[in-house]
Structures are given as C-alpha cells and as structure tokens.
PDB file of C-alpha atoms and ligand atoms in Angstrom:
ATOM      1  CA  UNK A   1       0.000   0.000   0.000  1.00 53.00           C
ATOM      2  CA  UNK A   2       1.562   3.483  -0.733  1.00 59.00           C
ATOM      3  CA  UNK A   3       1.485   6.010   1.795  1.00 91.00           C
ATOM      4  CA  UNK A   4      -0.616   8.961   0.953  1.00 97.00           C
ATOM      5  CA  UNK A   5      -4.159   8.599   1.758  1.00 98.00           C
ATOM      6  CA  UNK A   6      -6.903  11.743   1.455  1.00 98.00           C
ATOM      7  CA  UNK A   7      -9.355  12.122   4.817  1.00 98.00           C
ATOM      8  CA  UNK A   8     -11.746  15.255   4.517  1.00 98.00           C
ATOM      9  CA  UNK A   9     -10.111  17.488   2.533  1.00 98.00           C
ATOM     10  CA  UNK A  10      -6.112  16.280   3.967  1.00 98.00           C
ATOM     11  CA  UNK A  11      -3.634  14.540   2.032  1.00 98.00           C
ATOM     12  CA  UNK A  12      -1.279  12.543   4.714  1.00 98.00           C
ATOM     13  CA  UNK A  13       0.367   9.429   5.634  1.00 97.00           C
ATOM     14  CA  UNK A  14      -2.056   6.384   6.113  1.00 97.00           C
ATOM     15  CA  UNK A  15      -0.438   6.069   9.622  1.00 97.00           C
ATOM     16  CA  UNK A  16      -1.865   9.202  10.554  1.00 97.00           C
ATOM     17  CA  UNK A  17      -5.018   8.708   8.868  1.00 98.00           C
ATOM     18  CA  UNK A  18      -7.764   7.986  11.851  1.00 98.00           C
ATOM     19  CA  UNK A  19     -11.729   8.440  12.269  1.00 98.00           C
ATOM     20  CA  UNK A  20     -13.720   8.484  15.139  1.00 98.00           C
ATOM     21  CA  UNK A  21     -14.967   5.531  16.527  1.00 98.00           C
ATOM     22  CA  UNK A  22     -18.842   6.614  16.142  1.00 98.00           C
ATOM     23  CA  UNK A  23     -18.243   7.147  12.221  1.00 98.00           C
ATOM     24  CA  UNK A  24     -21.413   5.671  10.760  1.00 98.00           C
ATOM     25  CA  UNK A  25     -19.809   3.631   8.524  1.00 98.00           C
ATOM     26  CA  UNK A  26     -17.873   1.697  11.468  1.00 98.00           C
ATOM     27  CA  UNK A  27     -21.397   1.329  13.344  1.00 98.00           C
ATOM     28  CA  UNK A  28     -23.322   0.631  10.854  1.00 98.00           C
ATOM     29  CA  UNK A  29     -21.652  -0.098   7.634  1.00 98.00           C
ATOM     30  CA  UNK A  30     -23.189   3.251   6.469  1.00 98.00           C
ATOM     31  CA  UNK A  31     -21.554   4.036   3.263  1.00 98.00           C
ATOM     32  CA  UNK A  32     -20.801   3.934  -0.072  1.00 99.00           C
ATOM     33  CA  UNK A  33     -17.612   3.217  -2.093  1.00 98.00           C
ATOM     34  CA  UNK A  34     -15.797   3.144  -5.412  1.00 98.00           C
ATOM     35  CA  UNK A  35     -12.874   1.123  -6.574  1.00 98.00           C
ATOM     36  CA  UNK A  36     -11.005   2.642  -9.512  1.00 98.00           C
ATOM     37  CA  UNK A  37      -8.366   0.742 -11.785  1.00 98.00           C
ATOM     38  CA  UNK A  38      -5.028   3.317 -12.878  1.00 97.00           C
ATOM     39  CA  UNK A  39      -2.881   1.986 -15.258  1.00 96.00           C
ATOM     40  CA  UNK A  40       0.092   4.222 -15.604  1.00 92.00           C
ATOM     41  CA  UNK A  41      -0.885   6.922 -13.979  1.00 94.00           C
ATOM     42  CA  UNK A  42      -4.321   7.305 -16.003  1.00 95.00           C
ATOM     43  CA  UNK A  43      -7.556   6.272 -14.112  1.00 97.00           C
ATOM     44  CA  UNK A  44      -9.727   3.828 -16.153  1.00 97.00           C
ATOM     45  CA  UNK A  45     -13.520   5.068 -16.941  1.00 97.00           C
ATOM     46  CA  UNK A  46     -12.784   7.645 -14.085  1.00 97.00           C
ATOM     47  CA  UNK A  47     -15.870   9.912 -14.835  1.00 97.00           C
ATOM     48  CA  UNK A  48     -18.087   6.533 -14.994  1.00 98.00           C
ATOM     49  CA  UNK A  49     -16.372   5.387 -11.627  1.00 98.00           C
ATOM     50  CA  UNK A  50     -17.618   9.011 -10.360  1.00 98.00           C
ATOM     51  CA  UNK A  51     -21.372   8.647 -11.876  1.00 98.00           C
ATOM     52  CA  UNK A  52     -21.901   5.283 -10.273  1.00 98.00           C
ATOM     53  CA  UNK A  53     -20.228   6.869  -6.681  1.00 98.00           C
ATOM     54  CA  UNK A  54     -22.941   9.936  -7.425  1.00 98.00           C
ATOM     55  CA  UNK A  55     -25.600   7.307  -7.922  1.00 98.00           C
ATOM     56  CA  UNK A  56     -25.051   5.463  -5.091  1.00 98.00           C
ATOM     57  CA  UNK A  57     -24.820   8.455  -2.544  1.00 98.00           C
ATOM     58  CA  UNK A  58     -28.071   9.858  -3.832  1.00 98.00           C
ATOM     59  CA  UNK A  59     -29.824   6.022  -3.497  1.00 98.00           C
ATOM     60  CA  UNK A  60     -28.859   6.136   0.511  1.00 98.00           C
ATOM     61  CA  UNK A  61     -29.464   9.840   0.447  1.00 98.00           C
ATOM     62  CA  UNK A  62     -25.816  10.595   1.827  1.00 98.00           C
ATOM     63  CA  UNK A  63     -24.918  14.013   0.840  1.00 97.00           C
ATOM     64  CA  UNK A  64     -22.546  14.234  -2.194  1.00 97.00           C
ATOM     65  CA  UNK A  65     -19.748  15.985  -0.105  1.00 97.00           C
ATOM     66  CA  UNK A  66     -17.730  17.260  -3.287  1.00 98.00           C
ATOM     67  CA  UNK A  67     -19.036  18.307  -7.083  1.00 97.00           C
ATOM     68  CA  UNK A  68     -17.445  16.213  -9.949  1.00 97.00           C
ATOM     69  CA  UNK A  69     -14.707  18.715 -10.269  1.00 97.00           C
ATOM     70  CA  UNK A  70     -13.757  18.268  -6.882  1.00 98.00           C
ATOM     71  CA  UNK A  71     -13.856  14.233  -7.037  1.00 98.00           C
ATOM     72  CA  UNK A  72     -11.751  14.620 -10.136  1.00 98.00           C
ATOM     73  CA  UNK A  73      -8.955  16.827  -8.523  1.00 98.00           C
ATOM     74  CA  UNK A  74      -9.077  14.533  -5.597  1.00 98.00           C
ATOM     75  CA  UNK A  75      -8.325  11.512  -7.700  1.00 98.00           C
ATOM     76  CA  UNK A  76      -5.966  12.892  -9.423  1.00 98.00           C
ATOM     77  CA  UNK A  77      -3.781  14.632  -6.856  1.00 98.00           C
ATOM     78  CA  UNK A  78      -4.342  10.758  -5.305  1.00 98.00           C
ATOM     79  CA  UNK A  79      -2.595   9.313  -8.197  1.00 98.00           C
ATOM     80  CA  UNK A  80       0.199  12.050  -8.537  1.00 97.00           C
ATOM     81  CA  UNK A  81       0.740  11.584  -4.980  1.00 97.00           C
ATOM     82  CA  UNK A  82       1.486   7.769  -5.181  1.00 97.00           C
ATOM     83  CA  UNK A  83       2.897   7.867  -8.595  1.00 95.00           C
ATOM     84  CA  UNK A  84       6.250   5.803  -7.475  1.00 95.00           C
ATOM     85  CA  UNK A  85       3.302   2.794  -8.010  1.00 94.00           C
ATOM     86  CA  UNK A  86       2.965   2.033 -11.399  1.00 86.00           C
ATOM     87  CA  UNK A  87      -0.526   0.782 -11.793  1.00 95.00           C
ATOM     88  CA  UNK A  88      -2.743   2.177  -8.448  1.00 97.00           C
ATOM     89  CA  UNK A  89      -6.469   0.873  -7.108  1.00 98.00           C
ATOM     90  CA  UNK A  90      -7.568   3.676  -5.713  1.00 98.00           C
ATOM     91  CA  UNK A  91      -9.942   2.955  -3.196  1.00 98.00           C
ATOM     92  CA  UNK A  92     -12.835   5.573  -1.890  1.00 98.00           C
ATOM     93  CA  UNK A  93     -15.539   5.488   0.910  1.00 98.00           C
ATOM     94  CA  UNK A  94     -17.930   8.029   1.661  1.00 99.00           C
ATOM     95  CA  UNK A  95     -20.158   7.757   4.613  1.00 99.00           C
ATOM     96  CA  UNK A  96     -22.544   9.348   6.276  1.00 98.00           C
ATOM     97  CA  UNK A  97     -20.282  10.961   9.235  1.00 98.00           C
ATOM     98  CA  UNK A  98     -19.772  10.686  13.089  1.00 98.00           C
ATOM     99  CA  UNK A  99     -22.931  10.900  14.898  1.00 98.00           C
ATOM    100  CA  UNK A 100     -24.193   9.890  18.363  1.00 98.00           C
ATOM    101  CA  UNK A 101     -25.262   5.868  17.846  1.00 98.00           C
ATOM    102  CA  UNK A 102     -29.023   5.954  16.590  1.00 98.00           C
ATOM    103  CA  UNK A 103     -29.820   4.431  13.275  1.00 98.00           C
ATOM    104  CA  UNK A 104     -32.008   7.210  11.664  1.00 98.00           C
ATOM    105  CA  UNK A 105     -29.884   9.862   9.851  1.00 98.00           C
ATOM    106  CA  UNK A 106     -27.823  12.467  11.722  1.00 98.00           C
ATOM    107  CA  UNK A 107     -28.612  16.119  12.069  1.00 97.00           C
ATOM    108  CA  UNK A 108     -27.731  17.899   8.384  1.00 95.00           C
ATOM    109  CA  UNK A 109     -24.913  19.669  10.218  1.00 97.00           C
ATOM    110  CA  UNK A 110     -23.325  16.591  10.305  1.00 98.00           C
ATOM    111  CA  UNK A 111     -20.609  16.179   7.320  1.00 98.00           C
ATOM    112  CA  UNK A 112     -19.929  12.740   5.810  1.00 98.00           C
ATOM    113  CA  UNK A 113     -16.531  11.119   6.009  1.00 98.00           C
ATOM    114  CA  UNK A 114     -14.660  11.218   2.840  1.00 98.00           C
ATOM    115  CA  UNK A 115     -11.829   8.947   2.488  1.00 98.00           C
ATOM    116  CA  UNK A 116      -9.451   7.527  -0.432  1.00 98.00           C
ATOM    117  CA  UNK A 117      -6.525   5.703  -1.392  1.00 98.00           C
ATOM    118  CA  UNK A 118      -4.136   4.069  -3.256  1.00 98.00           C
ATOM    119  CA  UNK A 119      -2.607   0.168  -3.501  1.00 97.00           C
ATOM    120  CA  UNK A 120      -0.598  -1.635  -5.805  1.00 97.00           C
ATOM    121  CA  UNK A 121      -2.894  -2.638  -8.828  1.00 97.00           C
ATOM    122  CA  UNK A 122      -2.702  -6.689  -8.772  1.00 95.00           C
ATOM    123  CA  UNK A 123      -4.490  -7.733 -12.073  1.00 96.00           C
ATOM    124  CA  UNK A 124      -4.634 -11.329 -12.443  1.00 97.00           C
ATOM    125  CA  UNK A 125      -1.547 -13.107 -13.686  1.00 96.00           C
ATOM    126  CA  UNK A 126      -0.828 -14.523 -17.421  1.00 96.00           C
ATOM    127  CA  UNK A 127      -0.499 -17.678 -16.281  1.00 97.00           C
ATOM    128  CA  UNK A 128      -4.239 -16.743 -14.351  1.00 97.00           C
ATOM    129  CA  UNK A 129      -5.523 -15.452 -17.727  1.00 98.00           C
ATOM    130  CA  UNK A 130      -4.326 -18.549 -19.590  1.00 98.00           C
ATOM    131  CA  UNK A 131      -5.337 -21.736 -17.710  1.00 98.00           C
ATOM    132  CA  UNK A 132      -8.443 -19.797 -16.078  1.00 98.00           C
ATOM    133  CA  UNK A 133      -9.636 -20.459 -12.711  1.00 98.00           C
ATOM    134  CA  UNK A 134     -12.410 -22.555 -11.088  1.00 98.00           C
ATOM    135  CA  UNK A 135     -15.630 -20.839  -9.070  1.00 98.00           C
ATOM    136  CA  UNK A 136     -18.334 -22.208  -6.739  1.00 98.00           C
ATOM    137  CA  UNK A 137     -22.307 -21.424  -7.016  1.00 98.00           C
ATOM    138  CA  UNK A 138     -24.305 -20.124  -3.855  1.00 98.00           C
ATOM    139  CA  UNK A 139     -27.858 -18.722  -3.136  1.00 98.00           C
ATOM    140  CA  UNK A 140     -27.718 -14.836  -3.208  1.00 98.00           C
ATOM    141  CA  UNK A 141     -28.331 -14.105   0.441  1.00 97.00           C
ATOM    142  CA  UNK A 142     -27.702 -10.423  -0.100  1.00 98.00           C
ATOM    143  CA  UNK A 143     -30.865  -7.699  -0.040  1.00 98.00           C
ATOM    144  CA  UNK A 144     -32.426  -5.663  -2.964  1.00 97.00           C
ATOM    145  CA  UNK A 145     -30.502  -3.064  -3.844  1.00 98.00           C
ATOM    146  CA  UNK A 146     -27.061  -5.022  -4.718  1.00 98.00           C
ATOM    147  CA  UNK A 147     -27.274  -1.923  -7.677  1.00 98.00           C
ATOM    148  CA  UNK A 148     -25.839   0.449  -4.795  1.00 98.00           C
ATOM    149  CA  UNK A 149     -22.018   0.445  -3.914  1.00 98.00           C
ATOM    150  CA  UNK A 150     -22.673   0.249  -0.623  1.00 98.00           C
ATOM    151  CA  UNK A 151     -19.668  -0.961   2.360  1.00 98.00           C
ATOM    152  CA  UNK A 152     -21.962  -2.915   3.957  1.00 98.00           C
ATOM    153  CA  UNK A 153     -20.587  -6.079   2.771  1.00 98.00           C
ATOM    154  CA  UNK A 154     -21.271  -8.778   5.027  1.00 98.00           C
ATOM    155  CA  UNK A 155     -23.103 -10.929   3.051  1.00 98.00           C
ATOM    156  CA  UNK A 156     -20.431 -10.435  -0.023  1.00 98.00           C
ATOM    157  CA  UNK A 157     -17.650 -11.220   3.124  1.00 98.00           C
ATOM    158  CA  UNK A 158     -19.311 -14.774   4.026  1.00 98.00           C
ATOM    159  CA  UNK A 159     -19.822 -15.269   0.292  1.00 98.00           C
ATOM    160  CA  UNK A 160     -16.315 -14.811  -0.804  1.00 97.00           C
ATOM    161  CA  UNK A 161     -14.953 -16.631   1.891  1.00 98.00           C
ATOM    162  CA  UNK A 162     -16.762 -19.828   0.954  1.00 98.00           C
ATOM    163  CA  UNK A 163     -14.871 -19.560  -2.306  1.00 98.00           C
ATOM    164  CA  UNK A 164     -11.837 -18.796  -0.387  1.00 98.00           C
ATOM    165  CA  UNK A 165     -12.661 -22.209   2.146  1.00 98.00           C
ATOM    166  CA  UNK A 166     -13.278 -23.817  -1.432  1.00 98.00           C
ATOM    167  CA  UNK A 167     -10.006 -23.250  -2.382  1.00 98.00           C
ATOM    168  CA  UNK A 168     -11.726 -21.291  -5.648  1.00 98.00           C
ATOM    169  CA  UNK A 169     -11.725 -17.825  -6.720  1.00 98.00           C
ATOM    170  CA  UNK A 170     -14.678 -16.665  -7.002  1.00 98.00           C
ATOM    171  CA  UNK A 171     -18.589 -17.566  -5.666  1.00 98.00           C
ATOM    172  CA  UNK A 172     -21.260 -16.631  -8.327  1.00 98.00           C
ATOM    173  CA  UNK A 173     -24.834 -16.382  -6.945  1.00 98.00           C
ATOM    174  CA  UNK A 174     -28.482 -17.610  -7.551  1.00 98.00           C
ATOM    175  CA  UNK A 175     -31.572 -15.600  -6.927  1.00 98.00           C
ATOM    176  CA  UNK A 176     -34.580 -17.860  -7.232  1.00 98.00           C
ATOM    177  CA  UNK A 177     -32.924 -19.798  -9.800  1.00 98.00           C
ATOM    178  CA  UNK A 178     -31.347 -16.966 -11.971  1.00 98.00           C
ATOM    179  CA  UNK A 179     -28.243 -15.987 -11.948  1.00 98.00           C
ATOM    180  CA  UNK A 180     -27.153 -12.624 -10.673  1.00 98.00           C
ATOM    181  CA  UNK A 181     -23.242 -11.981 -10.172  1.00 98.00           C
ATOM    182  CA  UNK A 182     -20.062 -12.949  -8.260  1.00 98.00           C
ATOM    183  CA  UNK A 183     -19.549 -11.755  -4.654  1.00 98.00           C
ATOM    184  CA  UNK A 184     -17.322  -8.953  -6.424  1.00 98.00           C
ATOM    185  CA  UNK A 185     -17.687  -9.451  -9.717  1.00 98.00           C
ATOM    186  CA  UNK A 186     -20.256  -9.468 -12.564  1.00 98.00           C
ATOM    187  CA  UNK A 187     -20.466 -12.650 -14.479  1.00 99.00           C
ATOM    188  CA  UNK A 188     -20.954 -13.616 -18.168  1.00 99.00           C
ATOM    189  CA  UNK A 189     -22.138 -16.715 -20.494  1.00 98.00           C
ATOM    190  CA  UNK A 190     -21.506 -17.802 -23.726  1.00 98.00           C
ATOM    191  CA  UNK A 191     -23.782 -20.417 -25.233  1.00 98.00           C
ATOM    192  CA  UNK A 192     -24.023 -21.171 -28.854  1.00 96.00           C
ATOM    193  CA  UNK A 193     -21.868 -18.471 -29.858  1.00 95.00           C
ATOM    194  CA  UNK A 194     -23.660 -15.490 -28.420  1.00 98.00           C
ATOM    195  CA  UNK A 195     -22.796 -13.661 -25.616  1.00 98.00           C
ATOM    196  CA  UNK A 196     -25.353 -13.513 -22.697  1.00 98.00           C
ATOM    197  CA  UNK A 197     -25.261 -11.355 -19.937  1.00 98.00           C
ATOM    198  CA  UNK A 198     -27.627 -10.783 -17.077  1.00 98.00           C
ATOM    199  CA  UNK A 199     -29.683  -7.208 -17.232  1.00 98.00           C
ATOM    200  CA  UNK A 200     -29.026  -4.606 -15.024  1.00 98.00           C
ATOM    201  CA  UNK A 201     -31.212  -4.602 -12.050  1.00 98.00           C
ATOM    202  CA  UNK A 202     -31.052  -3.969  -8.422  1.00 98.00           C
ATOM    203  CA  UNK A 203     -30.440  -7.707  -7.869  1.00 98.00           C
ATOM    204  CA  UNK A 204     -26.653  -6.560  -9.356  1.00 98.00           C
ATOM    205  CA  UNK A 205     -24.059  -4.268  -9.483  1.00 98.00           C
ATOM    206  CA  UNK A 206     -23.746  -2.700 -12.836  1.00 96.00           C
ATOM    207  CA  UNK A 207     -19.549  -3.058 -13.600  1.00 98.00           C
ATOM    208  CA  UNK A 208     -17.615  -0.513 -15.194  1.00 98.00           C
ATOM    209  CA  UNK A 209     -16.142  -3.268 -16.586  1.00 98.00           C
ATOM    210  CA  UNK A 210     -19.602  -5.089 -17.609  1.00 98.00           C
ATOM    211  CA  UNK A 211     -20.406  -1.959 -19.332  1.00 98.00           C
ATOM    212  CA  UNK A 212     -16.878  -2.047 -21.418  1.00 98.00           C
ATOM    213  CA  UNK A 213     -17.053  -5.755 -21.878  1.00 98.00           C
ATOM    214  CA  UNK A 214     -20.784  -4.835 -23.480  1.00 98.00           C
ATOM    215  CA  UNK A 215     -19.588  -2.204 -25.784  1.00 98.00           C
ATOM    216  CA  UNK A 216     -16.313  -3.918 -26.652  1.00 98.00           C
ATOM    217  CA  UNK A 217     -18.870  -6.980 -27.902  1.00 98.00           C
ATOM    218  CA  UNK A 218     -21.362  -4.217 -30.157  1.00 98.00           C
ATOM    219  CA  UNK A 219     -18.570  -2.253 -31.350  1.00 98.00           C
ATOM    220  CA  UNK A 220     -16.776  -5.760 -32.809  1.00 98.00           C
ATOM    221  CA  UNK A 221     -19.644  -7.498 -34.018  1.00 98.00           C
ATOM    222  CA  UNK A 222     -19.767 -10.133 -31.204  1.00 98.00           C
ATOM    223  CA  UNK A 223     -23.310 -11.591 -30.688  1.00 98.00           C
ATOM    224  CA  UNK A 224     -24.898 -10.842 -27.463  1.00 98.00           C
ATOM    225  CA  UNK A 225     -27.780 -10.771 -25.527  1.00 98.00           C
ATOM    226  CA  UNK A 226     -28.386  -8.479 -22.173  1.00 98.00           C
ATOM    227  CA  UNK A 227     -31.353 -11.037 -20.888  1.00 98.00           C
ATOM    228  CA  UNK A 228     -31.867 -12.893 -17.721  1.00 98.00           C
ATOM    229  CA  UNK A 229     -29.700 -16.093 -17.352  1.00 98.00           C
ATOM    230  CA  UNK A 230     -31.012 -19.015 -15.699  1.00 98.00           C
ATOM    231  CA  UNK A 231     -29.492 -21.636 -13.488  1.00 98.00           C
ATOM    232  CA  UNK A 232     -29.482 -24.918 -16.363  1.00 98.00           C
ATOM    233  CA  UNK A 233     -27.497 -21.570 -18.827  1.00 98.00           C
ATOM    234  CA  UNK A 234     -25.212 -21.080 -16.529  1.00 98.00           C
ATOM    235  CA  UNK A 235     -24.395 -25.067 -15.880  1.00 98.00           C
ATOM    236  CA  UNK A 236     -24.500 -25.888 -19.545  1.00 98.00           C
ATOM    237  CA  UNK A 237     -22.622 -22.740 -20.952  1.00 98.00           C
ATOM    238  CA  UNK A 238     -19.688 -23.335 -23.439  1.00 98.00           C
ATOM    239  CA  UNK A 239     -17.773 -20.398 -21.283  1.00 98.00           C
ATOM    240  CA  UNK A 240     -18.183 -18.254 -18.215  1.00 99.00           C
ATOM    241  CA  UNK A 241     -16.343 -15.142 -17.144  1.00 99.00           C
ATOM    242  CA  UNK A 242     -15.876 -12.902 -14.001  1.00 98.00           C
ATOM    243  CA  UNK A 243     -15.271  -9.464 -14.867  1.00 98.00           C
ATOM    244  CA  UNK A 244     -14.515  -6.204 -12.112  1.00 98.00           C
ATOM    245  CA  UNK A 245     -12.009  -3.566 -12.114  1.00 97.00           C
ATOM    246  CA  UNK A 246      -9.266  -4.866 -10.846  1.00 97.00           C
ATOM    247  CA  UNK A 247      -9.902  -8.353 -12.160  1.00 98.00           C
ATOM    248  CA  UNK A 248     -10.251  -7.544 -15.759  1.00 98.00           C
ATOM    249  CA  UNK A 249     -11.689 -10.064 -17.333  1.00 98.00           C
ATOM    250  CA  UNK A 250     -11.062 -13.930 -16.107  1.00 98.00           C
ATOM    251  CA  UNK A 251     -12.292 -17.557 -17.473  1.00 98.00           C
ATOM    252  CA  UNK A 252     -14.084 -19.946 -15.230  1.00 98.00           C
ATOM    253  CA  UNK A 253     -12.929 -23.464 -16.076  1.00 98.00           C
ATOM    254  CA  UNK A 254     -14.859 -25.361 -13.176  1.00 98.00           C
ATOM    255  CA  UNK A 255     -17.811 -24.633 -11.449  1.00 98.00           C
ATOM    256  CA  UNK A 256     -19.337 -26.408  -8.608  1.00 98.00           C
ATOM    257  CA  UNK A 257     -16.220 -29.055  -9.398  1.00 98.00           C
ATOM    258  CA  UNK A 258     -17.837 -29.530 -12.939  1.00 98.00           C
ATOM    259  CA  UNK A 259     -15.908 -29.265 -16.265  1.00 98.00           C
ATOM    260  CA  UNK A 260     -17.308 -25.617 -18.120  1.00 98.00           C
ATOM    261  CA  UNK A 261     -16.970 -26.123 -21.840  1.00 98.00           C
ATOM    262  CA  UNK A 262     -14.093 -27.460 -22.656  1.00 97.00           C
ATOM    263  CA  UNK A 263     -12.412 -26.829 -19.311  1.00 98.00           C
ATOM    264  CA  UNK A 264     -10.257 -24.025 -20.600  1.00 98.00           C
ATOM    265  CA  UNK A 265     -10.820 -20.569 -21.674  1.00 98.00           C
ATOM    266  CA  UNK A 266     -13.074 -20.792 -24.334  1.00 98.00           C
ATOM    267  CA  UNK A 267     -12.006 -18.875 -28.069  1.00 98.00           C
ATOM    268  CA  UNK A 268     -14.514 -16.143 -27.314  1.00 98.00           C
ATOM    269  CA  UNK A 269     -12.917 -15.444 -24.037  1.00 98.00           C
ATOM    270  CA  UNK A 270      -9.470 -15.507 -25.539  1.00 98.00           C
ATOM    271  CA  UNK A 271     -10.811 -12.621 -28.386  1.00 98.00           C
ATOM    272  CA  UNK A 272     -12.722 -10.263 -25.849  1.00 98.00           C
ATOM    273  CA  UNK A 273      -9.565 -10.363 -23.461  1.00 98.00           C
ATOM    274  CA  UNK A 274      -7.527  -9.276 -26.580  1.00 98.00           C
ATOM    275  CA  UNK A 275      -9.977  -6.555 -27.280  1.00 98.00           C
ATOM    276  CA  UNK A 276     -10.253  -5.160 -23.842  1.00 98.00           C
ATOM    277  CA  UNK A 277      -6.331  -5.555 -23.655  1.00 97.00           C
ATOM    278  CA  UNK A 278      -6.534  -2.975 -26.848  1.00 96.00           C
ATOM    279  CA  UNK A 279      -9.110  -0.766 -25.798  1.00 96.00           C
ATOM    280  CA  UNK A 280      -7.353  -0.246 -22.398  1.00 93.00           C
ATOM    281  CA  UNK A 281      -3.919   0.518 -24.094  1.00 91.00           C
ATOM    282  CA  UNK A 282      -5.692   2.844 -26.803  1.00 89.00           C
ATOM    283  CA  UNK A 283      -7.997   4.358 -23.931  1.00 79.00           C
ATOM    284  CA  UNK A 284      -4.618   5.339 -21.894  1.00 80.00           C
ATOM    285  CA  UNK A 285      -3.004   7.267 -25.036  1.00 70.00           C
ATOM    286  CA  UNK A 286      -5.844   9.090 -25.694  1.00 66.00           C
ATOM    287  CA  UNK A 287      -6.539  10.679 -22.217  1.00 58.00           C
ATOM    288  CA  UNK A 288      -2.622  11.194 -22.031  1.00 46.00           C
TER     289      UNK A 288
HETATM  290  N1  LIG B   1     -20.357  -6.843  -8.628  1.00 72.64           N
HETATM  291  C1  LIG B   1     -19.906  -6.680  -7.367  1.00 72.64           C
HETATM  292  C2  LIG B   1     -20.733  -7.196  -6.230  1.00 72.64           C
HETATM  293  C3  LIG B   1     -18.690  -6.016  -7.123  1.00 72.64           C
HETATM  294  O1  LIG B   1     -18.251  -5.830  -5.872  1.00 72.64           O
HETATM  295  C4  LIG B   1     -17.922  -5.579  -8.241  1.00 72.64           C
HETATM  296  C5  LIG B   1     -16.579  -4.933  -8.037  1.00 72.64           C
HETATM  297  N2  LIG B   1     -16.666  -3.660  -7.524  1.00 72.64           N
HETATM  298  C6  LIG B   1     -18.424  -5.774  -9.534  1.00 72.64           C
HETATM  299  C7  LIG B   1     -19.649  -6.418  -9.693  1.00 72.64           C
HETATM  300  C8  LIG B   1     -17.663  -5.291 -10.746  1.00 72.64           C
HETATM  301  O2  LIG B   1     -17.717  -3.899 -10.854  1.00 72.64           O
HETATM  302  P1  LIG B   1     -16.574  -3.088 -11.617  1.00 72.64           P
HETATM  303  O3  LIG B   1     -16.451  -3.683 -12.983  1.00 72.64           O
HETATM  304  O4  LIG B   1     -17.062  -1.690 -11.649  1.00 72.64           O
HETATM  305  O5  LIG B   1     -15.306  -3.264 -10.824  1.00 72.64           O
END
C-alpha cells in the first residue's frame, strides 16, 4: 500500500489517517464506495467510476460531499501523490459521518466522512488469464438493492470466503434460480456463440467493466444478448467469465467441481480479453 491517503479534505500518511470511533460507517456499515483501476498513472472510466459513486450516494441519500470537479482533482492529486506505483487501485468510501449511535440519519450539520486511497494494482496473472480459474455457485443471500455500492458487505464477506474455504476464486450467486453476479464481480455466459449477460437490475451491481465488456462486444460485431440467465445456462454454458475492475476479465474453467466447456478458456474469451487488452492501451493514449 503506498502512503498517501486523502481524509476530509487532507492529504497525509495512512499512519496518521484515523476516524472516530462513532463514524457511521464503522457502526453501521453506512456508506458507499468506489474502486477505480489506474494503469500508468491514467484512471480507467474515471468519470463513470464518479457517476456510479454519485448514484449510489443519492440512493442512501448521503450528501454528495464534493461536485465532480472536486472528485476529479481529488483523484488525481491521489494518483500524482502515489505515482512511485505504477498501476494504483484507488480505493474511496464516503459515509454518512460521526454521529451519536441511533440508526435514523444524523442532524444535516453533520458532514460525511470522505476517504481515499491508493494500492498496488494486482491484475490477475498470465499464467491466471491462460489456464483460467475454477468458481463455486451459492444462493444470493444479499438484499435488494445489490445496484448500490454500498460498504456494507457482510453478506459479499461470508460469500467470498466460501470460495476462499473452497479453495476457488470466485462464488457466483443464484436468486430464485437466476443468476445474478459474483460476490465482487459481474459474471458472463456464452452459449451457442452469443454472448449472454444478465440485465441490469437492483439484484446486481452494474460493472464498469460489464459496461466495457458490453460495448467492446457491439462495437466488434460479437453476438450478445443483455437477458436474464437461468441456473441450467449457466451449468451448460460453453464459457463463463468474471469481470470487475481490478480483475479484468477472467475464465471460469470449473464450477461447482464440474468441467465448463471445454475446461479451458473458451475462443470467445481468448478474443474479448484481446480486445479489452486494446481498448485499455488505446484508452490510456488518448486521455494522455
Ligand atoms: N459486482 C460486485 C458485487 C462487485 O463488488 C464488483 C466490483 N466492484 C463488480 C460487480 C464489478 O464492478 P466493476 O467492474 O465496476 O469493478
């Protein structure tokens, strides 16, 4: 982790970077957040990354403590401050400030917490990419509004550690038979060909990445189809992937200890990985 963290309005050492012990989002997981991919010192989709964080503050009705300028400078001056690491995840929480303990909402005097920063950017390896990796399935115990970024993760936290207990990486859920994503990742299908990903709803998180991978398959011609995937899809698909941020894009081989496809990453895996490995290069020049 590099050093320089930002806490309302301060840039300084993570060491010195404490809250109160009656911030909301410690008692109550009261928050929002954003993870942010920066390759090279350019964030990734950073004004997307700052919509979604806008989105979610206004669905938990947390005041948005800084305009888009603001979060922009922030970020940046972030980056610039932890340039000696090559590629950064920035990390940022908002929540909805220190209050006496009572669950409904604090006075409006009361100013949320801001806080962001930076750690080494660990995207998976080659040899990761290449032989792919193997996933478990599990009833979505999480609530209804999975389509907010919010920090309280618990259900996520149990989730991902049954993948971790599983020796697997990643746990993609079931909600009354359909599926709906991975504990941090949105997942995709490919039966037949086509390309199949769940809609968004508030059963999922809509990805940064899902929306990439999504225009990456219109803009080369890829069949696809944004439609509700069932259970039997998911367990006879020719490929699945996990896609987030930080993750990229990444073949499931097994799942639930079963072969998928072929039990390697599948040809259309191999060509949208290529693509999104172009787009990301090409994306980095141009916002030079
Ligand atoms: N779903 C969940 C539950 C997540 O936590 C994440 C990662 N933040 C994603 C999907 C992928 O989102 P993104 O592509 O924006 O990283």
């Amino acid at each position: 982790m590099a050093d320089t963290v930002y806490l309302n309005g301060v840039f300084l050492p993570l060491a010195q970077a404490t809250i109160p012990v009656l911030d909301r989002g410690f008692m109550f997981g009261d928050g929002v957040y954003e993870v942010i991919p920066v390759y090279n010192g350019q964030a990734f989709r950073l004004d997307e990354h700052i919509q979604r964080l806008q989105a979610s503050l206004a669905a938990v009705r947390i005041r948005n403590p800084l305009t888009t300028v603001a979060w922009r400078a922030m970020l940046l001056q972030l980056i610039a401050e932890n340039k000696a690491l090559q590629d950064q995840s920035l990390y940022l929480q908002v929540t909805r400030g220190v209050a006496p303990r009572d669950q409904a909402f604090p006075p409006e005097s009361v100013a949320p917490t801001v806080f962001a920063m930076s750690m080494a950017l660990q995207t998976p390896s080659t040899a990761l990419v290449q032989s792919g990796v193997a996933a478990i399935t599990a009833l979505d115990i999480r609530w209804d509004r999975c389509n907010i970024k919010a920090i309280s993760l618990l259900a996520n936290v149990l989730l991902r550690q049954q993948a971790v207990d599983e020796a697997v990486a990643e746990t993609i859920m079931l909600r009354e038979g359909w599926l709906t994503e991975g504990s941090s990742t949105n997942v995709f299908v490919v039966a037949q060909d086509k390309l199949l990903a769940p809609p968004k709803s508030q059963h999922m998180l809509t990805g940064v990445t899902y929306d990439v991978i999504l225009e990456l398959a219109a803009s080369h011609g890829i069949a696809h189809l944004v439609a509700p995937v069932s259970e039997a899809q998911l367990r006879s698909a020719d490929e699945i992937w996990i896609t987030s941020s930080t993750k990229e894009i990444l073949a499931i081989i097994s799942l639930d200890g079963q072969r998928v496809g072929q039990g390697q990453p599948g040809p259309l895996f191999q060509r949208m990985y290529a693509l999104y490995q172009d787009f990301k290069n090409q994306y980095m020049r141009h916002t030079r």
